[in-house]
Short mmCIF file of C-alpha atoms and ligand atoms in Angstrom, two decimals:
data_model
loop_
_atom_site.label_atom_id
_atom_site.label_comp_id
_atom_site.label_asym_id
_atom_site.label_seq_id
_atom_site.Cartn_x
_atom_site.Cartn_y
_atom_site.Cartn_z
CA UNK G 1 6.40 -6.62 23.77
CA UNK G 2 9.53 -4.88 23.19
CA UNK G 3 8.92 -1.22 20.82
CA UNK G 4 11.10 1.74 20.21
CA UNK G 5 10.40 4.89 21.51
CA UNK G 6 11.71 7.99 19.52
CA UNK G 7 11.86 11.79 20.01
CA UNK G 8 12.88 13.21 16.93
CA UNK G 9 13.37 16.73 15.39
CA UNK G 10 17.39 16.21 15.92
CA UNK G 11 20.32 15.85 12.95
CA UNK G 12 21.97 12.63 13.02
CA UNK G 13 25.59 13.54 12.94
CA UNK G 14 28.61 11.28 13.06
CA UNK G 15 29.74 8.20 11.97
CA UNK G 16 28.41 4.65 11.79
CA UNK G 17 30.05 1.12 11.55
CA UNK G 18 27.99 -1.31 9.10
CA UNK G 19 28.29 -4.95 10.08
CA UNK G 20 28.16 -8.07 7.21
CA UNK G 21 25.46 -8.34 4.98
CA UNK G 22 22.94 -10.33 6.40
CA UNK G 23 21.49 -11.93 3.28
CA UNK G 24 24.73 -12.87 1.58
CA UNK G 25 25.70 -14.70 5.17
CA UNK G 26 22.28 -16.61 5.15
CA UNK G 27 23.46 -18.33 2.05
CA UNK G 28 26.64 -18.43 3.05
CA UNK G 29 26.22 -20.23 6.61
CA UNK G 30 23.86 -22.78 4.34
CA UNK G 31 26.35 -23.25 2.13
CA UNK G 32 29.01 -23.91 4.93
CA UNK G 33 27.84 -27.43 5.40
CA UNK G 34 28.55 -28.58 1.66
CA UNK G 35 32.53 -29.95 3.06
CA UNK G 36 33.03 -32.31 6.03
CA UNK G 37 35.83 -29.66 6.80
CA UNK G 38 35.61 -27.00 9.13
CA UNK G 39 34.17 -23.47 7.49
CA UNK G 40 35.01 -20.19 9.49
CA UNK G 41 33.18 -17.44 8.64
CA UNK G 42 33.85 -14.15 9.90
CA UNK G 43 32.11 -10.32 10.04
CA UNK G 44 28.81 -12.31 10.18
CA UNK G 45 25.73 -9.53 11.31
CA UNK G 46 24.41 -10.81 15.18
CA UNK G 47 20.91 -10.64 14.03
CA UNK G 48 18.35 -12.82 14.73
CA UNK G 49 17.61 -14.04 11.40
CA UNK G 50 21.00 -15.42 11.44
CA UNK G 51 21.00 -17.10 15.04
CA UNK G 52 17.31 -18.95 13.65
CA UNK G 53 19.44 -20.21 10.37
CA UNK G 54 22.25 -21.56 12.93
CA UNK G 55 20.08 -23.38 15.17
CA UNK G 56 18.69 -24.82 12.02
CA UNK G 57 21.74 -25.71 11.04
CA UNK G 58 22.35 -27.23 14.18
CA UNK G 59 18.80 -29.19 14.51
CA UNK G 60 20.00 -31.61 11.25
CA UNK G 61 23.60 -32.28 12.55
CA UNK G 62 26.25 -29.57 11.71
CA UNK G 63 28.65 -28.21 14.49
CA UNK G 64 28.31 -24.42 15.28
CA UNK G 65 30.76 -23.11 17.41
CA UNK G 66 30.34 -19.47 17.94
CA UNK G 67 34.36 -18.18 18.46
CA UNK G 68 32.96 -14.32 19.25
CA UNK G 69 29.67 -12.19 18.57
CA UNK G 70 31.07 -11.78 14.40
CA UNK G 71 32.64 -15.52 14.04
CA UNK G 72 31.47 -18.72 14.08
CA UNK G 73 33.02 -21.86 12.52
CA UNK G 74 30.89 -24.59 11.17
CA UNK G 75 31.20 -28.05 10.83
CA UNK G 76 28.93 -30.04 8.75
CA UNK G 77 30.42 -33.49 8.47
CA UNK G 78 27.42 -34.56 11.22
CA UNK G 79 24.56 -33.52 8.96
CA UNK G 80 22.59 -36.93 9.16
CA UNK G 81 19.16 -35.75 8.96
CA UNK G 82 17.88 -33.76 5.32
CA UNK G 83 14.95 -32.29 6.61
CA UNK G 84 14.18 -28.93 7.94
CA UNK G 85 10.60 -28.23 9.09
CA UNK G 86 8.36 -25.65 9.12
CA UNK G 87 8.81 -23.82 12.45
CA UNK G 88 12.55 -22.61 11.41
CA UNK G 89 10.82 -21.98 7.19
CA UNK G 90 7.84 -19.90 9.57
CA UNK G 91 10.72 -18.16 11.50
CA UNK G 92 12.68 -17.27 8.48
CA UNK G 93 12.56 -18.19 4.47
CA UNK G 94 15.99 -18.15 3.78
CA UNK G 95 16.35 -21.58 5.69
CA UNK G 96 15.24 -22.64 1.94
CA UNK G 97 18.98 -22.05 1.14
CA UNK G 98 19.97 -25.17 2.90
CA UNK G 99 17.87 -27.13 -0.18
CA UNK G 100 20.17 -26.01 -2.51
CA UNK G 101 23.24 -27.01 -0.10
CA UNK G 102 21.76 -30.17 1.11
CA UNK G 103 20.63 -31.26 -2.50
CA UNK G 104 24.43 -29.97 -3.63
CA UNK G 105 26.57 -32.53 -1.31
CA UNK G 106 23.81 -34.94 -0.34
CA UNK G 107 21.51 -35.29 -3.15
CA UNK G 108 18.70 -35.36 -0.90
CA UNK G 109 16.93 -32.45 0.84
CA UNK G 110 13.78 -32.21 2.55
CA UNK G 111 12.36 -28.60 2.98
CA UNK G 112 9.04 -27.19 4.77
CA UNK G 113 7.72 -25.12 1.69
CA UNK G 114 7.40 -21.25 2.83
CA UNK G 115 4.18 -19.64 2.52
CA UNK G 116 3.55 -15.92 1.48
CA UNK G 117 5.06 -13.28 4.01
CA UNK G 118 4.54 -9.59 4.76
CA UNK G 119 5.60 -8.25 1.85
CA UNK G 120 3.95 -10.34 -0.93
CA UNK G 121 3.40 -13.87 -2.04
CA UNK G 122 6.83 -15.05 -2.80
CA UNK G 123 6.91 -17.72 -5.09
CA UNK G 124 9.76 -20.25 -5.56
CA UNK G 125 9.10 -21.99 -8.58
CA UNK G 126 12.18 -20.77 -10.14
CA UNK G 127 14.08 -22.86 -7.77
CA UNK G 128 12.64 -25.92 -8.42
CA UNK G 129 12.71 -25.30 -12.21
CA UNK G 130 16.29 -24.89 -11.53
CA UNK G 131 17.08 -28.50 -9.39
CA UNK G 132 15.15 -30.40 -11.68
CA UNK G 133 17.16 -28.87 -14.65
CA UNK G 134 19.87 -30.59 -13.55
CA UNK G 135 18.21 -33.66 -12.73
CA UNK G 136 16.80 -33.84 -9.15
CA UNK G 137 13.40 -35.22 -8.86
CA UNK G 138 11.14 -32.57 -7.10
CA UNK G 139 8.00 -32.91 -5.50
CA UNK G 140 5.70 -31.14 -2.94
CA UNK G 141 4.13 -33.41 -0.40
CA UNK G 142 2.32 -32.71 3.21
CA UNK G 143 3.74 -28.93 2.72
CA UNK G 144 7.40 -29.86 1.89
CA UNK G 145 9.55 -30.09 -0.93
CA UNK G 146 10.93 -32.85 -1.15
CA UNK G 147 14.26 -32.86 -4.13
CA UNK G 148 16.16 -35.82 -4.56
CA UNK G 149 18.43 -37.01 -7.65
CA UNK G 150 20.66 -40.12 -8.20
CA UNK G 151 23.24 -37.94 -9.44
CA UNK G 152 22.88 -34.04 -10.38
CA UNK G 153 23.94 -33.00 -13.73
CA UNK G 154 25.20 -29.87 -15.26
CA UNK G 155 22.90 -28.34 -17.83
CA UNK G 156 21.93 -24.81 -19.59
CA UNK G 157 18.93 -23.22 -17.59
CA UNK G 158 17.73 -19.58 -18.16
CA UNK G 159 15.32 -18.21 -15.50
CA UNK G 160 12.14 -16.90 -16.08
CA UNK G 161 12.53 -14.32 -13.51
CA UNK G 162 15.44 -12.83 -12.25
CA UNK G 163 15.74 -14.29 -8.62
CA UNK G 164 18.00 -13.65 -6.06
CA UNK G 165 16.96 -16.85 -4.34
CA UNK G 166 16.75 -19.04 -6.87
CA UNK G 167 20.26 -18.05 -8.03
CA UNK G 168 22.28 -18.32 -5.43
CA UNK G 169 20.51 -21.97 -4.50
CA UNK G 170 20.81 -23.26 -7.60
CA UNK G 171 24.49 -22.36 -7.81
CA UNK G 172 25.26 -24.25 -4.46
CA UNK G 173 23.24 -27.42 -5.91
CA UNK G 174 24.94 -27.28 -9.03
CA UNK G 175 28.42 -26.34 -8.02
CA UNK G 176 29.09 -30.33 -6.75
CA UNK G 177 26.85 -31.65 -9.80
CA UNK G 178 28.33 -33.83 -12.50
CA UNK G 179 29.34 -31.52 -15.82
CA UNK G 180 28.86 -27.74 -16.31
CA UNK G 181 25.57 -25.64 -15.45
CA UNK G 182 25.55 -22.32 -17.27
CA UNK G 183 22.18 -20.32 -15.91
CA UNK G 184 21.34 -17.42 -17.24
CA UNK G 185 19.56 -14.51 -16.39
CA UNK G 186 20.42 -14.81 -12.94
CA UNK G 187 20.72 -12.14 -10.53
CA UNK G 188 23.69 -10.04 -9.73
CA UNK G 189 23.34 -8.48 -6.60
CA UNK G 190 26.51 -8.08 -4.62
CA UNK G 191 26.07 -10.94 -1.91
CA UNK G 192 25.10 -13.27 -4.97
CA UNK G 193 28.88 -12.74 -5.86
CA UNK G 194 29.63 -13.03 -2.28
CA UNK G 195 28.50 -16.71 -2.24
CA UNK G 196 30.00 -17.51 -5.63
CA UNK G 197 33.69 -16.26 -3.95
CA UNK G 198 32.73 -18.12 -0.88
CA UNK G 199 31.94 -21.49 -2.84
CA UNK G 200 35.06 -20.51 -4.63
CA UNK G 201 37.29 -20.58 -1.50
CA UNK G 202 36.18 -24.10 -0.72
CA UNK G 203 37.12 -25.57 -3.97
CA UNK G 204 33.83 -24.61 -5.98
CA UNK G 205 34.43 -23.63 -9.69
CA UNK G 206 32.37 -21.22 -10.46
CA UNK G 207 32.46 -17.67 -12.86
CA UNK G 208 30.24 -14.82 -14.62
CA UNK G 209 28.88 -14.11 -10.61
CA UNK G 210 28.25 -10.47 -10.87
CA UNK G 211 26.98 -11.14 -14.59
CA UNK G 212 24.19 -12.08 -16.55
CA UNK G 213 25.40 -15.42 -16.85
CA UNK G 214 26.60 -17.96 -14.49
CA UNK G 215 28.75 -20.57 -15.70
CA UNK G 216 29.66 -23.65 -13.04
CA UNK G 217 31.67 -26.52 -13.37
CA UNK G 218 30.56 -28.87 -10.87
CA UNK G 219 33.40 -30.78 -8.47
CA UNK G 220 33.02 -33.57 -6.64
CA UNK G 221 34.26 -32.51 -3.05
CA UNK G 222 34.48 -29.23 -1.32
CA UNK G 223 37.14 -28.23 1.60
CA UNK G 224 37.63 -25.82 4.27
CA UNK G 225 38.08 -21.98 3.92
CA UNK G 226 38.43 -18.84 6.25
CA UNK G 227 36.14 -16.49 4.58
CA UNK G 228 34.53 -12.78 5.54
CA UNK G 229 31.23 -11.46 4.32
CA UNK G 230 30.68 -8.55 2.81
CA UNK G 231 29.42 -5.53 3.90
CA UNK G 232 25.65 -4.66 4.27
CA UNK G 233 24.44 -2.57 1.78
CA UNK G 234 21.10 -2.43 2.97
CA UNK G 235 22.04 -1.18 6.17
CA UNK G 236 24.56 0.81 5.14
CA UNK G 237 21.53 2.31 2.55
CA UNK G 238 19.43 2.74 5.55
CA UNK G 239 21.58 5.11 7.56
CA UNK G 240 22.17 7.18 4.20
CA UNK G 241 19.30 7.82 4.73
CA UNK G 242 18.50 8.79 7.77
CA UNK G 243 21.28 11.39 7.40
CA UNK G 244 18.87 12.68 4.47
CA UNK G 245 15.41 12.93 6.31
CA UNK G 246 17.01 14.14 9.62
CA UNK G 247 19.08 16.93 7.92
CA UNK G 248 21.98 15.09 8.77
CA UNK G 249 26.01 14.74 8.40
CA UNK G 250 26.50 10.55 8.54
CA UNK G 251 30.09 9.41 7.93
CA UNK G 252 28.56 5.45 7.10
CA UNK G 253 32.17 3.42 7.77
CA UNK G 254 33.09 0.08 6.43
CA UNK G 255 31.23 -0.29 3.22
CA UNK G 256 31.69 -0.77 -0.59
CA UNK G 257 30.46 2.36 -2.27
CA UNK G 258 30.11 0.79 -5.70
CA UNK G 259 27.36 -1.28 -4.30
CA UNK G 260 25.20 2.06 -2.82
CA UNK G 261 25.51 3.45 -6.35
CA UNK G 262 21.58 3.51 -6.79
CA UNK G 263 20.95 4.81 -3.25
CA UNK G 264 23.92 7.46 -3.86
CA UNK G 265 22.45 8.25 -7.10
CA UNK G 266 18.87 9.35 -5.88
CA UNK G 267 20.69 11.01 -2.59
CA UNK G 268 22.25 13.03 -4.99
CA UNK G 269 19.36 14.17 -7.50
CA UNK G 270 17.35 15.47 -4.01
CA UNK G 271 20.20 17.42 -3.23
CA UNK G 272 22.29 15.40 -0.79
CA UNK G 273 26.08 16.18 -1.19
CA UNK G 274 27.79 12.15 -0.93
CA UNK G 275 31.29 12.21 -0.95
CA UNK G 276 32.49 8.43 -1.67
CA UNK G 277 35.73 7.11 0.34
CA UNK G 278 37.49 3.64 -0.35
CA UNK G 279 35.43 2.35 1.98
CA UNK G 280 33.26 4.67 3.49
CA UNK G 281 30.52 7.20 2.17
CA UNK G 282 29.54 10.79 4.06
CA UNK G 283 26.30 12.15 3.14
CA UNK G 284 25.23 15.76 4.07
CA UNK G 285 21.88 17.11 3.82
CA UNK G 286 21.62 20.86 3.82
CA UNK G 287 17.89 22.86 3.46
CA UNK G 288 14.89 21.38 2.32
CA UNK G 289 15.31 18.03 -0.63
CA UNK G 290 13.79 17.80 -3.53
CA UNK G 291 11.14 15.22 -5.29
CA UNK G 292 12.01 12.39 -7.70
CA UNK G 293 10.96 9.48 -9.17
CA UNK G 294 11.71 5.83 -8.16
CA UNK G 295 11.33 2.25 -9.32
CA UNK G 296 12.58 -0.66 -7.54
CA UNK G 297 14.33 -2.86 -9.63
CA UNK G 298 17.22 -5.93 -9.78
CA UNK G 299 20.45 -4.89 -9.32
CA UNK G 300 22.14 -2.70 -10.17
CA UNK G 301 18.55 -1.07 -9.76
CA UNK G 302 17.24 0.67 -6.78
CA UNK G 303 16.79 -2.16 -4.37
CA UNK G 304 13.50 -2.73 -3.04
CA UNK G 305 14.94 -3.29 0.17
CA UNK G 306 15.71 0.77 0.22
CA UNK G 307 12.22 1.49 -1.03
CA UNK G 308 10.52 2.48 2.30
CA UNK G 309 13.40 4.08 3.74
CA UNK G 310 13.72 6.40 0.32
CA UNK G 311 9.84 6.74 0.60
CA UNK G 312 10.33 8.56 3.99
CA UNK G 313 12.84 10.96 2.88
CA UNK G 314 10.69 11.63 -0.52
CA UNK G 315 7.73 12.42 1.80
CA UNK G 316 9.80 15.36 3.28
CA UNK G 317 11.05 16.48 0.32
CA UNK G 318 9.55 19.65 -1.42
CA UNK G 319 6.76 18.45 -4.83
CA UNK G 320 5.68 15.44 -5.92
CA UNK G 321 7.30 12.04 -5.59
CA UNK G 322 6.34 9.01 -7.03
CA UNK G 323 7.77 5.53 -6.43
CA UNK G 324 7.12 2.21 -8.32
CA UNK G 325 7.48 -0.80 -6.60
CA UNK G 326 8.03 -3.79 -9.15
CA UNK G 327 10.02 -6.38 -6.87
CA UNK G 328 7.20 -7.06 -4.13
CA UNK G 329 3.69 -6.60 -4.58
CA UNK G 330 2.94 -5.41 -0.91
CA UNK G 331 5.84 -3.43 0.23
CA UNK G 332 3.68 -0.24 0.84
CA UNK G 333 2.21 -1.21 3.73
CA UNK G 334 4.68 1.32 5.70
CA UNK G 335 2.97 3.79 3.95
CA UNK G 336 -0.40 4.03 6.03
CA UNK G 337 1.67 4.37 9.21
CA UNK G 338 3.62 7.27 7.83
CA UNK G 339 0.07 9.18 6.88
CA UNK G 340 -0.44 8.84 10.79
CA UNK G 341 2.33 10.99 10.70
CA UNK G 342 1.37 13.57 8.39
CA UNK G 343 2.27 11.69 5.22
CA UNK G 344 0.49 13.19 2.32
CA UNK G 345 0.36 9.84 0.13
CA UNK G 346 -1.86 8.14 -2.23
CA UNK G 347 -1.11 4.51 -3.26
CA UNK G 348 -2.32 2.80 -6.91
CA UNK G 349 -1.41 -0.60 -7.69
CA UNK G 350 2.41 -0.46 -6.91
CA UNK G 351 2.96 3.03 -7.91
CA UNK G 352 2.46 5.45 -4.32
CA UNK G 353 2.82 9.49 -5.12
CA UNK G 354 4.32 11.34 -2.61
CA UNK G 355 3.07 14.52 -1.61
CA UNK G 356 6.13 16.18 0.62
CA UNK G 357 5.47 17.64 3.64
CA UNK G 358 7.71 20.04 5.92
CA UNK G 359 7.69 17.84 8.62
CA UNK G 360 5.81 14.81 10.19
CA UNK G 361 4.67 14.79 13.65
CA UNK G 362 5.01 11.86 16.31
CA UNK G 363 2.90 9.06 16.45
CA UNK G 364 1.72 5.24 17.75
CA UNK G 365 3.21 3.20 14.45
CA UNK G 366 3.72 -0.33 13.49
CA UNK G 367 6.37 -2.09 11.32
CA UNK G 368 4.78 -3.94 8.72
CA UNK G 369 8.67 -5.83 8.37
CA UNK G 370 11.93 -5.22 8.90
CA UNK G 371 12.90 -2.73 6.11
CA UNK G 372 9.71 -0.74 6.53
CA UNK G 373 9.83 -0.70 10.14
CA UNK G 374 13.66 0.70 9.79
CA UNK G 375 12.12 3.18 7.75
CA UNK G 376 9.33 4.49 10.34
CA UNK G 377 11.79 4.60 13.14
CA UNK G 378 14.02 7.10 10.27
CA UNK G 379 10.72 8.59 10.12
CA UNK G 380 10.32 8.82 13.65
CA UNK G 381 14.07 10.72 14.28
CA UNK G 382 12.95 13.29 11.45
CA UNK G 383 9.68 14.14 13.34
CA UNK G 384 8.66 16.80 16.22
CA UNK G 385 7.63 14.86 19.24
CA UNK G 386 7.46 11.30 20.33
CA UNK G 387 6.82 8.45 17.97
CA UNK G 388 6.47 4.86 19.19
CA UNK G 389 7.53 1.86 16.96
CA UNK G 390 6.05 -1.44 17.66
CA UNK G 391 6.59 -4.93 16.09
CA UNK G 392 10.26 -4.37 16.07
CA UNK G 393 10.70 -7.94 16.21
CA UNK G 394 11.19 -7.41 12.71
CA UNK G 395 13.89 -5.14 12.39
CA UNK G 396 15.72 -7.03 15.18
CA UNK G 397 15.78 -9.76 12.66
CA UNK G 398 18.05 -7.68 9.75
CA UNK G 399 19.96 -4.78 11.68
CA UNK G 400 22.10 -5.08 14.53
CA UNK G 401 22.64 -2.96 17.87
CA UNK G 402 19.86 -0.83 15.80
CA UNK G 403 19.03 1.76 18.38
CA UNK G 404 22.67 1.89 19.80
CA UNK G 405 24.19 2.66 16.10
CA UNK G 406 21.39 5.72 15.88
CA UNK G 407 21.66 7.05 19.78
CA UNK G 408 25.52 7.36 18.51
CA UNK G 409 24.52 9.15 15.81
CA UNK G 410 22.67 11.63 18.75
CA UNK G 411 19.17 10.35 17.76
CA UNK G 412 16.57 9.91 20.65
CA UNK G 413 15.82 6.22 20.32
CA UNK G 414 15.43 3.77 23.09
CA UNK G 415 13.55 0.16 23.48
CA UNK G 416 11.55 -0.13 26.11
CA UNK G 417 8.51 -2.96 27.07
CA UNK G 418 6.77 -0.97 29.71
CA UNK G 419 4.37 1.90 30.37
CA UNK G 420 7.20 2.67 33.07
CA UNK G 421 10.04 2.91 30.51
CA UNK G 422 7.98 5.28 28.53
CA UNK G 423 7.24 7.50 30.68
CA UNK G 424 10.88 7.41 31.91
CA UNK G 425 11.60 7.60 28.57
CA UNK G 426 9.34 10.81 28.00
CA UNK G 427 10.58 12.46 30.84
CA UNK G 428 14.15 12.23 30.17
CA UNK G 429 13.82 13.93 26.81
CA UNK G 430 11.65 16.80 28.24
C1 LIG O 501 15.98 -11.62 -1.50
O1 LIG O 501 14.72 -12.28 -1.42
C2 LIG O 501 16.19 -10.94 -0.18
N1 LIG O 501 16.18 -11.93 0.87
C3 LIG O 501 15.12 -9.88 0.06
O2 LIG O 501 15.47 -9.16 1.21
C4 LIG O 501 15.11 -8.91 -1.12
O3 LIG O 501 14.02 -8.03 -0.97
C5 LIG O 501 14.98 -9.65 -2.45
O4 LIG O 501 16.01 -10.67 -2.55
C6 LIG O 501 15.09 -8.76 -3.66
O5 LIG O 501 16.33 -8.12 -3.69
C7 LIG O 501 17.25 -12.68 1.11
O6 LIG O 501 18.28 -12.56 0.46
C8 LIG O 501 17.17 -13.64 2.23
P1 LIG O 501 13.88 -12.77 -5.23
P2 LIG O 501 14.34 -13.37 -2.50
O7 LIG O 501 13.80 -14.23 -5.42
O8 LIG O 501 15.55 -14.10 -2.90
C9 LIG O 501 9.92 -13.36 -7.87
C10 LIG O 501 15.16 -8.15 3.31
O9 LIG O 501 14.45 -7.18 3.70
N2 LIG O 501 10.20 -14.80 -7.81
O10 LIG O 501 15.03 -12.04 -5.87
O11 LIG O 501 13.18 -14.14 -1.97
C11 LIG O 501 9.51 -12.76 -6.54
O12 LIG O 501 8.14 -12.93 -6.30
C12 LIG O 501 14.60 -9.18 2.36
O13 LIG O 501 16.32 -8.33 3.70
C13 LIG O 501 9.46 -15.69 -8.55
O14 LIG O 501 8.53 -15.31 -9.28
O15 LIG O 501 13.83 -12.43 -3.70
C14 LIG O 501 9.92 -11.31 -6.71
O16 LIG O 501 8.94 -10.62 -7.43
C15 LIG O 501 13.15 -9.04 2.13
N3 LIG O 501 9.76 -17.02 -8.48
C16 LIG O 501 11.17 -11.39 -7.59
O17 LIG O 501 11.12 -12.70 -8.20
C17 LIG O 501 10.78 -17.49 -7.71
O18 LIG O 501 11.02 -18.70 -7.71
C18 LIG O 501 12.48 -11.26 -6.86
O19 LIG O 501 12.52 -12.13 -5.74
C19 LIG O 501 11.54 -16.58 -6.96
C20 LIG O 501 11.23 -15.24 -7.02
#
C-alpha cells in the first residue's frame, strides 16, 4: 500500500502548473460520445478517476485513443451496449454522467445506481426528477436505473436542490431532446459552464450556463469539436493553500482567478497578501494568520471541496475558527486525524470550531477522501517532524503528479510502500 511520507516545518516557495479540472472533464469525456464524430479533448488531468471513466467508456463501445498524457480523442459511433455496471459506479460516481449522455443520443441508458460514499449519502433523485421531466421512463431495478423514453421532450423543470450533478446530466439528456428545456435553479459552478461550451462546440444549443437558469433547445444530431477543459480550481485552491499553512510564497500558474474568488477572499481576511494575474494568482503568507468564519456553499460560495484544506490553515491560525459544512454531511472526518496532530477542534452537527494552534506536530494519518487527504498531507508540510499519509489512493484519484508539484515547491514529500523506503526516506531528511 502506497502512502506519503512528509517532513514538514519548510515554506513552499515557487510556482505551480494546475492541470484541467477534473470534474468538468468527467462530464465532458461522457458527453463526448453523444456524436458518431470524432471528439478531441485536450488539457484533460491524468488522474485516475479519469482513466476509470475511459475504460468505462471503452467497456460499452466508444473508441479512446489516448494521442499524449493531456489528449485523448473519442469516438463513440461503436457504443452498442447502454449499460454500465457497478464495478466502474463502485470505482467512481461520476460514471452516472454517461446516463444523461446515453439517455441524450440513445434514449436508452442503463446505470448501476451509486451507493453513499465517504463523504455523505449522496442522493440522486434530482436527476431522475429531471429525465422523467422530459419524458424518459425511469425505474430502479436489481440496483440499476434503468431510463428509457420513446422520444425526450423539452419541458420547464426547477430543481429542488441545487445540484451540480443533476445539472450538468440533465443538460446533456435534454440538449438532443425534442423542444426547449428551461431548468432552473441549477448550479453554476465553473465546469457546469464548461460542459454547456463543450456541448456548444458540437452543435448543442444551449444558454444561461453560469446562471440561475438554463435554457436548451434540443437538436437532433451532434458533430465533432476540438475542445480544452478548463482549469482546476480545486487544485489550484489546494496549493493556495498550502502556501498559507506553510508560510509560503506560491506563484499557482495557469488558472482563472475569477473562479478562486471565494478561496482568495478568505486568504485575504487571514492575512494572506493574493495578487491576481490574467491567469495566474501568487499568494504570500507572512507571520502568524488570523481566524474566520466559513460555510460551504454552491457557487459562487466557498466550495466544499476547499473545506478541509481551509480547515487546516484555520487550525494554525491565531483565535477561534469556525466552519459550517452545508454541502456534505460527513466531510469532517479529516478532522480527527488533524487532532492527532495537535488540532485543537470540536465538531457539532456540521459546524467544527477551530481552536488555532502554533504548530502541529508529525503523525501516522489517514485520508478519509481525496480532498481531505490533500488537506492532511498540507497539514503534514506545515508540521515539525515526519507525518505519514495513508489511503492516498484517494487523492491519486483527483490531483495529478501530487507529490512532484509540492517537492517543486521544496516540500519534503515522497511515496513510498515499504518499511525500507521510510526509513530511507527518514534518513535522507535527517
Ligand atoms: C460534485 O458532486 C463534485 N463531483 C464534488 O466533488 C463536489 O463536492 C460537489 O459537486 C459539490 O460541489 C463531481 O463533479 C464529479 P451535488 P455532485 O449534486 O454533483 C444534494 C471532489 O472532491 N443532492 O452538487 O455529486 C447532495 O446530497 C468531489 O472532487 C440531492 O439532494 O454534488 C448535496 O448535499 C467530491 N439530490 C448537494 O445536493 C441529488 O439528486 C450538492 O451535491 C443530487 C444532489
Amino acid at each position: 500500500m502506497e502512502q506519503y511520507i512528509i517532513k514538514g516545518g519548510t515554506p513552499l516557495v515557487g510556482e505551480v502548473q494546475i492541470g484541467g479540472a477534473k470534474n468538468a472533464a468527467l462530464a465532458i469525456l461522457a458527453a463526448a460520445i453523444m456524436t458518431d464524430e470524432t471528439v478531441t479533448i485536450d488539457n484533460l488531468p491524468d488522474v485516475n478517476d479519469i482513466n476509470v471513466l475511459l475504460e468505462a467508456m471503452a467497456g460499452i463501445g466508444a473508441t479512446i485513443q489516448r494521442v499524449d498524457r493531456h489528449t485523448v480523442k473519442i469516438n463513440g459511433g461503436g457504443v452498442r451496449d447502454f449499460s454500465i455496471e457497478y464495478d466502474y459506479i463502485k470505482k467512481i460516481r461520476a460514471s452516472y454522467y454517461l446516463l444523461g449522455a446515453l439517455l441524450g443520443k440513445y434514449n436508452k441508458a442503463e446505470v448501476a445506481l451509486p451507493g453513499g460514499c465517504n463523504i455523505g449519502s449522496r442522493p440522486i433523485d434530482q436527476h431522475l426528477k429531471g429525465f422523467k421531466a422530459i419524458g424518459a421512463e425511469v425505474v430502479i431495478e436489481h440496483g440499476k436505473i434503468i431510463a428509457e423514453a420513446e422520444q425526450l421532450t423539452g419541458t420547464h423543470l426547477y430543481f429542488d436542490v441545487v445540484s451540480v450533478g443533476a445539472t450538468i446530466n440533465v443538460m446533456m439528456a435534454a440538449a438532443m431532446a425534442d423542444g426547449t428545456t428551461i431548468m432552473e435553479n441549477v448550479a453554476k459552478e465553473p465546469h457546469v459552464v464548461d460542459v454547456a461550451n463543450f456541448l456548444n462546440s458540437m452543435g448543442a444549443n444551449i444558454r444561461g450556463a453560469g446562471t440561475d437558469v438554463i435554457k436548451i433547445k434540443g437538436v437532433s444530431k451532434l458533430h465533432k469539436t476540438e475542445y480544452s477543459i478548463i482549469p482546476d480550481q480545486i487544485e489550484a485552491g489546494t496549493f493556495m493553500m498550502a502556501a498559507a499553512a506553510t508560510q509560503g510564497d506560491i506563484m499557482v500558474m495557469n488558472v482563472i482567478p475569477k473562479h478562486l474568488e471565494a478561496t482568495t477572499a478568505k486568504l485575504v481576511e487571514i492575512g494572506c497578501e493574493v495578487e491576481e494575474f490574467d491567469d495566474a494568482v501568487r499568494v504570500v503568507a507572512k507571520g502568524r494568520l488570523k481566524h474566520t468564519q466559513v460555510k460551504t456553499l454552491p457557487y459562487p460560495g466557498f466550495p466544499t471541496d476547499m473545506q478541509p484544506q481551509m480547515g487546516v490553515t484555520l487550525a494554525l491560525c491565531s483565535g477561534t475558527s469556525t466552519i459550517t459544512e452545508s454541502i456534505f454531511e460527513n466531510r469532517f472526518k479529516y478532522l480527527d486525524e488533524l487532532a492527532r496532530m495537535g488540532a485543537n477542534i470540536k465538531v457539532e452537527g456540521n459546524s467544527a470550531t477551530i481552536e488555532g494552534v502554533e504548530q502541529f506536530s508529525g503523525a501516522r494519518v489517514s485520508a478519509p477522501d481525496l480532498r481531505a487527504g490533500a488537506a492532511l498531507c498540507i497539514a503534514g508540510l506545515a508540521a515539525e517532524g515526519i507525518t505519514i499519509v495513508d489511503d492516498i489512493v484517494y487523492i491519486q484519484r483527483g490531483y495529478e503528479q501530487f507529490e512532484e508539484k509540492l517537492r517543486n515547491l521544496g516540500g519534503m514529500i515522497e511515496k513510498v510502500s515499504s518499511e525500507k523506503e521510510i526509513q530511507k526516506f527518514k534518513f535522507k531528511v535527517g
